[in-house]
Short mmCIF file of C-alpha atoms and ligand atoms in Angstrom, two decimals:
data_model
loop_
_atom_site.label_atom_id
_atom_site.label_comp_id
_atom_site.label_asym_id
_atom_site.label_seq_id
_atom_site.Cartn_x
_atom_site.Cartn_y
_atom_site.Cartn_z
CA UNK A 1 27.69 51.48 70.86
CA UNK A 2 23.83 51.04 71.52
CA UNK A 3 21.65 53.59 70.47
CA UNK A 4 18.39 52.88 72.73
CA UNK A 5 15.37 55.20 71.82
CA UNK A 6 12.64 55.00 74.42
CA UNK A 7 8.89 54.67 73.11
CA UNK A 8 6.92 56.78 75.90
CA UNK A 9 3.05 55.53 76.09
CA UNK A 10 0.67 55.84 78.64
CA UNK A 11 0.60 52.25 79.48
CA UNK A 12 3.35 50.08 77.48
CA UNK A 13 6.54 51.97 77.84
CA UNK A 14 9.38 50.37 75.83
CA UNK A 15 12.80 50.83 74.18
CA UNK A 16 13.98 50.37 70.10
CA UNK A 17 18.12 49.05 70.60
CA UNK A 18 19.75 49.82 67.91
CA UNK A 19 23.80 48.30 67.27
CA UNK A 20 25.50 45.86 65.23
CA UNK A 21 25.42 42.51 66.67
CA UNK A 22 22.32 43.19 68.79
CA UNK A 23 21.21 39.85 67.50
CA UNK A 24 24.07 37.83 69.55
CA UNK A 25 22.72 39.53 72.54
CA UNK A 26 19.44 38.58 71.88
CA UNK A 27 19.06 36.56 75.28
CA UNK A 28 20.87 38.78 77.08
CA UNK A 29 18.35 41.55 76.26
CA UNK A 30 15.38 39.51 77.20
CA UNK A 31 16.70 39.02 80.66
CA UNK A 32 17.81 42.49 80.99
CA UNK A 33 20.82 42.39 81.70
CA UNK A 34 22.31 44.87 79.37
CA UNK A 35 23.39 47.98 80.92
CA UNK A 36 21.57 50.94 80.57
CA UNK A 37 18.36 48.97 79.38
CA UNK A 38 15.04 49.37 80.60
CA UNK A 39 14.03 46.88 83.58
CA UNK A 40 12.31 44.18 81.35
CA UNK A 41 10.56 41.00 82.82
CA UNK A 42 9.60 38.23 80.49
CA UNK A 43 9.21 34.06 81.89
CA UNK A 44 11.00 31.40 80.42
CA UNK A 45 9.14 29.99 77.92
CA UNK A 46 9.69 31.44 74.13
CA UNK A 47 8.07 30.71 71.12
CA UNK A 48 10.69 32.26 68.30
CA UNK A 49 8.71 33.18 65.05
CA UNK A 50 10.18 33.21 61.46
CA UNK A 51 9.93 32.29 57.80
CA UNK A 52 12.78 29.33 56.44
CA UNK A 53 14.77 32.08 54.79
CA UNK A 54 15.66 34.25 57.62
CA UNK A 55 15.95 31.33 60.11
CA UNK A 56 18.24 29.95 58.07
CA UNK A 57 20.54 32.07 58.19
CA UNK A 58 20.13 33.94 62.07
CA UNK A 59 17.96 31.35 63.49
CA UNK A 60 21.10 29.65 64.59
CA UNK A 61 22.82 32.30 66.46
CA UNK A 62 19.11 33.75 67.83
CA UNK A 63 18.05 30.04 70.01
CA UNK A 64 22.04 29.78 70.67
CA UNK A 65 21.75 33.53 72.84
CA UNK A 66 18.44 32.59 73.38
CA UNK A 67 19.24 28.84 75.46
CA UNK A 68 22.48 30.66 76.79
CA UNK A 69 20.20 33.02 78.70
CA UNK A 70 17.97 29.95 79.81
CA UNK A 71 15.09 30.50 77.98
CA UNK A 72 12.75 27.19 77.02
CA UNK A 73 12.37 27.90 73.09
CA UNK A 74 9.94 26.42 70.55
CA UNK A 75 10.33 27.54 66.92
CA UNK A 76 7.08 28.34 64.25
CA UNK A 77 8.09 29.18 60.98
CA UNK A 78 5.47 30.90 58.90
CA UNK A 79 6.31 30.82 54.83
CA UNK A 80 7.64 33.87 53.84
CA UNK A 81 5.89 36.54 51.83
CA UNK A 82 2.77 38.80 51.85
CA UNK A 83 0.22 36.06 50.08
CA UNK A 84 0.56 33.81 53.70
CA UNK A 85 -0.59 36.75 55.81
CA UNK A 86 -3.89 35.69 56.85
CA UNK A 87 -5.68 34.16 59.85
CA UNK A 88 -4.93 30.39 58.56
CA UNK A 89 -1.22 31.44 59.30
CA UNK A 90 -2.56 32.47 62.56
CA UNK A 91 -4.73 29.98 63.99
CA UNK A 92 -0.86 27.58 62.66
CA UNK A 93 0.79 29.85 65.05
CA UNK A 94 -1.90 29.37 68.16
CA UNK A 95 -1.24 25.37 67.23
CA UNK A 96 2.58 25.68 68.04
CA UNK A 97 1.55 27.86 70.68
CA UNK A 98 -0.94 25.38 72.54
CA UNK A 99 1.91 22.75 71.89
CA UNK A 100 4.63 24.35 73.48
CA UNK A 101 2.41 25.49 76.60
CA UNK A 102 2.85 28.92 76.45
CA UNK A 103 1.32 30.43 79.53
CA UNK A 104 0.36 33.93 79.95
CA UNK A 105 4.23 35.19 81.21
CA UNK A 106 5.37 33.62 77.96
CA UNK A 107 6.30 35.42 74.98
CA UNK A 108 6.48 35.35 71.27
CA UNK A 109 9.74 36.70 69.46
CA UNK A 110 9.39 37.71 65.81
CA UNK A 111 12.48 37.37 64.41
CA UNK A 112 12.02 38.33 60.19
CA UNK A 113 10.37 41.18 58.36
CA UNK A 114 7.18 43.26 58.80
CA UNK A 115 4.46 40.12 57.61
CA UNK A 116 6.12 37.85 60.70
CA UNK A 117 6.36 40.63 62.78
CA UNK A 118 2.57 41.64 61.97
CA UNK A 119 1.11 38.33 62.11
CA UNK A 120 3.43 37.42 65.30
CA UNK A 121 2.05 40.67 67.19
CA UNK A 122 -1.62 39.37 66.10
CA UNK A 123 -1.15 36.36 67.78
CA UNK A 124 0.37 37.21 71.19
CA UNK A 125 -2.26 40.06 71.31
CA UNK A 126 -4.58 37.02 71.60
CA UNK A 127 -3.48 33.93 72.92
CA UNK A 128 -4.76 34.19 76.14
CA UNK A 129 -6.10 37.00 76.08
CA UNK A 130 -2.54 38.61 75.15
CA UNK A 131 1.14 37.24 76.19
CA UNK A 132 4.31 39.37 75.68
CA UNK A 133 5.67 40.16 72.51
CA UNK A 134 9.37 41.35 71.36
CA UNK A 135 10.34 42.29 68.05
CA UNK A 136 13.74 41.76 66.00
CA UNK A 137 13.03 42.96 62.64
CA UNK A 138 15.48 41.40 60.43
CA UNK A 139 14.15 43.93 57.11
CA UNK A 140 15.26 47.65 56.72
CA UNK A 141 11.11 48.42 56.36
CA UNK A 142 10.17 46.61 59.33
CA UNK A 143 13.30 48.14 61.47
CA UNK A 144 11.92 51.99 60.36
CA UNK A 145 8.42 51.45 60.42
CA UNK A 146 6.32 47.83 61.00
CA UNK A 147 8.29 46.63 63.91
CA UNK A 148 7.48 49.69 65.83
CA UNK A 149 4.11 51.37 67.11
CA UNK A 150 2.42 48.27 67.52
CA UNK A 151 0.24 48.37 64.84
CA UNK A 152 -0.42 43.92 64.31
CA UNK A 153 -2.67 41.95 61.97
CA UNK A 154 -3.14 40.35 58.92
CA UNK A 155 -4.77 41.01 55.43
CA UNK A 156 -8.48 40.22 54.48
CA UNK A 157 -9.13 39.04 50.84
CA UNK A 158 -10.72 42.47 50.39
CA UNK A 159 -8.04 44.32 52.06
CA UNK A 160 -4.75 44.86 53.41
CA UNK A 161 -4.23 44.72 57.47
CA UNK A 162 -8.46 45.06 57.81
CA UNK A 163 -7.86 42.69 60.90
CA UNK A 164 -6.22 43.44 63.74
CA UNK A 165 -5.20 44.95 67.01
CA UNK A 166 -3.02 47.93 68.58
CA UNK A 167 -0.71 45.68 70.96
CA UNK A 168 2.88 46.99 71.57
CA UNK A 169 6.47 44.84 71.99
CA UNK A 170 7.87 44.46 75.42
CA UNK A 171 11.51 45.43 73.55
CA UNK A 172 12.48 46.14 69.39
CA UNK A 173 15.89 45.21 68.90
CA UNK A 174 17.69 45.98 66.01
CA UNK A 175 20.94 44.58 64.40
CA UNK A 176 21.73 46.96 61.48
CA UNK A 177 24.20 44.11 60.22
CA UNK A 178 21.75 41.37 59.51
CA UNK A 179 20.98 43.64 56.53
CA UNK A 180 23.52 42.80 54.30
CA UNK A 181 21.86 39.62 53.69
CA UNK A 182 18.71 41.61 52.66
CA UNK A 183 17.96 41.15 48.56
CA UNK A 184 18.36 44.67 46.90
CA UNK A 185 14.50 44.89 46.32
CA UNK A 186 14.03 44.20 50.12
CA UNK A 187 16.67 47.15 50.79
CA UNK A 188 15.09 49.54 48.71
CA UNK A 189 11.47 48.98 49.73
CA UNK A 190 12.71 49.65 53.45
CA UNK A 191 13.83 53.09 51.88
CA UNK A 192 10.62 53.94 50.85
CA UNK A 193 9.26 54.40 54.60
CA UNK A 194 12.84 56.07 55.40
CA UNK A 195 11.91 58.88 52.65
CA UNK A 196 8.69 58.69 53.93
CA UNK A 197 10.01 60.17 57.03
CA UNK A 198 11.87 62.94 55.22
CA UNK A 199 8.84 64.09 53.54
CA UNK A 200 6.56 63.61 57.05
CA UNK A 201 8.77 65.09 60.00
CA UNK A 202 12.31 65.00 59.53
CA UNK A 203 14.11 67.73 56.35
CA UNK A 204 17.60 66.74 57.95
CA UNK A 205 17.32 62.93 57.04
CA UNK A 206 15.47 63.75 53.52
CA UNK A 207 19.05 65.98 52.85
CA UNK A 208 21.27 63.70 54.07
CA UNK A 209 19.10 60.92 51.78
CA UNK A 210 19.64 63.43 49.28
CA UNK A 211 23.34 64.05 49.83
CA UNK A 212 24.61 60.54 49.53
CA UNK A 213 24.79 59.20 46.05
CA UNK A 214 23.10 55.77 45.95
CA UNK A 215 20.48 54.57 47.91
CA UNK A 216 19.08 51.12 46.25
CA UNK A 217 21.69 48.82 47.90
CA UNK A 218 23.00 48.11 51.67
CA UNK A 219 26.49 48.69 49.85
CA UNK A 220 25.37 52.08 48.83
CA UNK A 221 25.11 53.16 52.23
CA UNK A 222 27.93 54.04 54.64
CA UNK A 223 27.80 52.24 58.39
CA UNK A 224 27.54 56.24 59.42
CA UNK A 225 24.79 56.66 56.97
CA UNK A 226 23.02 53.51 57.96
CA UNK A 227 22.97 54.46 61.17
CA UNK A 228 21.54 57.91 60.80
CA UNK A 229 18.96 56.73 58.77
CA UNK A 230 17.84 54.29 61.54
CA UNK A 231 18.29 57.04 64.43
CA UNK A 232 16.10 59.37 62.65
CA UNK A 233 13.32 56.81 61.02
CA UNK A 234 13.07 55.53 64.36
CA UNK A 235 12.99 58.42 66.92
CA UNK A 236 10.72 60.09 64.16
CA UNK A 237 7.88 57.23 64.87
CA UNK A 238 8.64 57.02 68.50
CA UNK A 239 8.07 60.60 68.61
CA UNK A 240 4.42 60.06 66.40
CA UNK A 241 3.48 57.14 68.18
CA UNK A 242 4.28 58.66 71.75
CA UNK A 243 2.01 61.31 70.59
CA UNK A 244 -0.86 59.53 69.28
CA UNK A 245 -0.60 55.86 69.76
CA UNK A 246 -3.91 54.70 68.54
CA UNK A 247 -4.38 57.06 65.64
CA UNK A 248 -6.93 59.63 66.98
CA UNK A 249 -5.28 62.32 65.01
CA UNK A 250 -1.66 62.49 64.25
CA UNK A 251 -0.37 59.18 63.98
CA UNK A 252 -2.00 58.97 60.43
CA UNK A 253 0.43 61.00 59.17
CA UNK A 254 2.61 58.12 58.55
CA UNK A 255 0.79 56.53 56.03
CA UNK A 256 1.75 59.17 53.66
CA UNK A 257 2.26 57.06 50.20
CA UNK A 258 0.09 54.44 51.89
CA UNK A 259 -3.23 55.25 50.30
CA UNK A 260 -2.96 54.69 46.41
CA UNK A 261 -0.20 52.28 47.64
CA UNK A 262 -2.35 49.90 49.73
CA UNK A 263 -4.77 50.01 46.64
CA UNK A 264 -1.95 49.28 44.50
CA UNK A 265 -1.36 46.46 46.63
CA UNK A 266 -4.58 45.08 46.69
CA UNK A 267 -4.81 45.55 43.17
CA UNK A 268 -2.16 43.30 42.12
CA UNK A 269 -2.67 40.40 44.50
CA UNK A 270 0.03 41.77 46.68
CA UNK A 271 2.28 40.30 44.76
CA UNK A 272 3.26 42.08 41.51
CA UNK A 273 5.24 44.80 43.31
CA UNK A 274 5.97 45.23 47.09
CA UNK A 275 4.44 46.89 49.83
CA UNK A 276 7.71 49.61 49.82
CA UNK A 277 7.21 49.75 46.43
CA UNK A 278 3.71 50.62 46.62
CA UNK A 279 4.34 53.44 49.01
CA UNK A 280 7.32 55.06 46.80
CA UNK A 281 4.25 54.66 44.01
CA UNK A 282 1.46 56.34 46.31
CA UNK A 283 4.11 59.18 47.36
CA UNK A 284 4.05 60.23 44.13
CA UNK A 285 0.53 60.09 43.89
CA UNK A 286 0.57 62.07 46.94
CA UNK A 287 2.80 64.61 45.74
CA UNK A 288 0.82 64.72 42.20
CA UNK A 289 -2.68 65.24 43.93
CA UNK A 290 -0.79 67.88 46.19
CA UNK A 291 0.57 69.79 43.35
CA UNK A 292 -3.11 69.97 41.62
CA UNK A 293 -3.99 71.09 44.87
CA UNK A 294 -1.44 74.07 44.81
CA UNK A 295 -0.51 72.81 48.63
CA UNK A 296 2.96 72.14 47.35
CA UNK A 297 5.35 73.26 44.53
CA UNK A 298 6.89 71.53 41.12
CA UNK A 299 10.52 71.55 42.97
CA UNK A 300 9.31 70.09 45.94
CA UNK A 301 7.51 66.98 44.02
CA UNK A 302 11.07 67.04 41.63
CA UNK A 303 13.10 66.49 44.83
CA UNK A 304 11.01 63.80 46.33
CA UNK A 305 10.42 62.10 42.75
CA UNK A 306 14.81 61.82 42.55
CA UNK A 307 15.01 60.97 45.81
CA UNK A 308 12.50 57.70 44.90
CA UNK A 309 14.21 57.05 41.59
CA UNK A 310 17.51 56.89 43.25
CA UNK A 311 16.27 54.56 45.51
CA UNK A 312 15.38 51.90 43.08
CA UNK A 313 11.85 52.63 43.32
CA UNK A 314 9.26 52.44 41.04
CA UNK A 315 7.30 55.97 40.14
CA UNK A 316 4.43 54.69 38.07
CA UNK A 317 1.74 52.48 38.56
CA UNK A 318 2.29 48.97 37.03
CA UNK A 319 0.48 48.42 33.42
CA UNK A 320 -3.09 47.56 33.42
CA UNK A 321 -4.35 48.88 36.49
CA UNK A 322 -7.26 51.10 36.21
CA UNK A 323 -7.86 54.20 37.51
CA UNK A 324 -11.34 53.52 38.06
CA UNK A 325 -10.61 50.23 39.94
CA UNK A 326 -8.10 52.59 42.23
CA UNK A 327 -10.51 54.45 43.03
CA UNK A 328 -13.23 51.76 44.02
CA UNK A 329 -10.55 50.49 45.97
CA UNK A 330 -9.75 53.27 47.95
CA UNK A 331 -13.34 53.22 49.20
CA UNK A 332 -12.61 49.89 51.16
CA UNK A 333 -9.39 51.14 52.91
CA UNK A 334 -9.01 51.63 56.54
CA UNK A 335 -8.76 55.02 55.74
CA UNK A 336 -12.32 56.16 54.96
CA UNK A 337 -13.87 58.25 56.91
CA UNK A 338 -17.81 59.11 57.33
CA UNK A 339 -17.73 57.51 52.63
CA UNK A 340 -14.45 59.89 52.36
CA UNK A 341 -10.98 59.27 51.85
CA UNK A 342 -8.42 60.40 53.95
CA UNK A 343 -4.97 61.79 52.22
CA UNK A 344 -2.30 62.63 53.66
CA UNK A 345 -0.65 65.61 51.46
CA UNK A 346 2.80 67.03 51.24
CA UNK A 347 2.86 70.47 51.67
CA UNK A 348 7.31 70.91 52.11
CA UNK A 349 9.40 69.14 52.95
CA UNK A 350 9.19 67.99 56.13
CA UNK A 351 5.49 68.59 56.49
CA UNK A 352 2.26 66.99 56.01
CA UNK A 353 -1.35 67.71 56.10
CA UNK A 354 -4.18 65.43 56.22
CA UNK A 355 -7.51 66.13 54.11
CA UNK A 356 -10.81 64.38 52.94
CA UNK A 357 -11.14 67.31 50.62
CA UNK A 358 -9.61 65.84 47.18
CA UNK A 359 -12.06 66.53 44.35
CA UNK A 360 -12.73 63.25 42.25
CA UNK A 361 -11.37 65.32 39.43
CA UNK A 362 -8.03 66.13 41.04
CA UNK A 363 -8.05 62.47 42.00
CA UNK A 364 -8.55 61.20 38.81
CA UNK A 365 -6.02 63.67 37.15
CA UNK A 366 -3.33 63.05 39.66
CA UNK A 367 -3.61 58.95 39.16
CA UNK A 368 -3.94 59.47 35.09
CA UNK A 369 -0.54 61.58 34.73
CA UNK A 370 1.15 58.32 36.91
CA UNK A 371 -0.69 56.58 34.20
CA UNK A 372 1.08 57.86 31.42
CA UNK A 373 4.37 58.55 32.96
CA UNK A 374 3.85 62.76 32.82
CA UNK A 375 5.07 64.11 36.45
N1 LIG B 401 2.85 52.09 59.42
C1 LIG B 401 2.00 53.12 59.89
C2 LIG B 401 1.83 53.14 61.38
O1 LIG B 401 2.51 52.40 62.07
O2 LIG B 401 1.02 53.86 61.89
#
């Protein structure tokens, strides 16, 4: 059964499909003619965007629906990983763009995980001036959070997604079965942003994360459970990004775990541990500076800290980074404000707070006990 969720924005309405075997439909959804979908128009030219790993293995069946439906389809394959998100990638993708005459009813599919769906987003927000854009995240991370909200870009050498633009998918379509082909350390980042959403908005999906007894694999998780944890991830940022679409307020609530994580990131060349495990990192480092705070309490930080460790995750920072260099990095985030840092704090379950108020003491404290493994 299809589980549609409708993104409501001013000015780009669109829907997140959820159900197994979406994929096979994929051309079928582009020329609307699934029942109950949204009226969608898109023309006929495509340009499908992966890395080699995923289109091996669904690229296949995705320009099979795709030619059914009578689409014209080009393929760009962008090498997979973090390290090859960056504007050479881009100005690659423009090439196979120009090539395959992609006029301004045309539209880009990203079919692979959150860095093609980032950098494929960049680059249809502006080829001419912007073309359409449809997104069929293939990771569990990018199906709960990068796929959706429209947030595109790329990295700078100084800093993760520093270039970019707010440009939102025509249509997010998502296949819950392409996952079993996911590695384990794929699957468990992608849980990250899912407890993410447990600590944010949702204390239902956090207990039923809680409840179940393994979390690190796709075999871990029922097709029930699966499928709960993709209603809830994805109505919960629907709900933020209906709200607050361009992050005036709200909306940067859900990079909770992102701060110390992004400078985690940066830190070790993006490379040295994942961008899901950066966040399960920087939610503890949330939780830790909370704590100091007094904003939340010991059993609180206990729960989420399980709830991380049972989902393969790692909970301290990786040897040899310093806490000074953290901190320097934090300055060059996104997220600074006016010289200040912006956290975003638990304060329950469920619940969030942002602040610039963290003394460079608490700060420092907070990151040193992650340090040295005390929680
Ligand atoms: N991943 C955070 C956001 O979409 O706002």
């Amino acid at each position: 059964m299809n589980t549609i969720i409708p993104v409501q924005l001013p000015q780009a309405s669109y829907e997140i499909a959820i159900a197994p075997h979406n994929l096979s439909q994929l051309g079928a959804w582009l020329s609307g003619k699934i029942a109950d979908q949204a009226p969608i128009q898109l023309g006929q030219k495509l340009l499908l965007v992966s890395n080699p790993e995923i289109f091996a293995i669904y690229g296949e069946l995705a320009l099979q629906s795709l030619s059914q439906a009578g689409f014209d389809v080009a393929t760009h394959l962008i090498p997979a990983g973090e390290t090859h998100k960056h504007l050479g990638s881009i100005q690659a993708l423009y090439d196979s763009a120009l090539s395959h005459k992609l006029e301004r009813s045309s539209t880009m599919v990203a079919l692979g995980g959150g860095v093609v769906g980032d950098m494929t987003g960049f680059a249809a927000a502006t080829w001419l001036r912007g073309i359409n854009f449809v997104q069929v995240p293939t990771s569990l991370l990018a199906m709960v959070d990068a796929a959706l909200g429209g947030k595109t870009g790329v990295n700078h050498p100084k800093g993760k997604n520093l270039i970019g633009a707010f440009y939102q998918p025509k249509l997010v379509l998502i296949d819950p079965t392409v996952l079993k082909t996911l590695p384990d350390r794929e699957f468990s980042a992608g849980m990250a942003e899912v407890i993410k959403y447990g600590i944010i908005w949702s204390v239902e999906l956090f207990e039923s994360l809680e409840n179940n007894p393994a979390l690190a694999r796709f075999s871990d998780v029922s097709p029930d459970l699966l499928s709960a944890i993709l209603n809830h991830s994805c109505r919960a940022k629907a709900d933020v990004v209906g709200k607050d679409e361009k992050e005036a307020g709200l909306r940067a609530i859900l990079n909770y775990g992102h701060t110390v994580g992004h400078a985690v990131e940066s830190l070790t060349g993006y490379s040295v541990v994942n961008h899901g495990e950066a966040v399960g990192i920087g939610m503890v480092a949330a939780g830790a500076i909370a704590l100091n705070l007094g904003l939340w309490d010991a059993k609180s930080q206990g729960r989420q800290l399980a709830l991380i460790q049972k989902a393969g995750l790692p909970t301290q920072l990786p040897p040899g980074i310093q806490i000074d260099a953290i901190i320097a990095a934090l300055q060059s985030d996104k997220k600074v404000n006016a010289g200040k840092v912006r956290f975003v704090l638990p304060q329950a379950i469920g619940s969030v707070t942002i602040t610039d108020a963290v003394p460079q003491e608490i700060l420092c404290q907070s990151l040193a006990n992650l340090a040295t493994g005390v929680e």
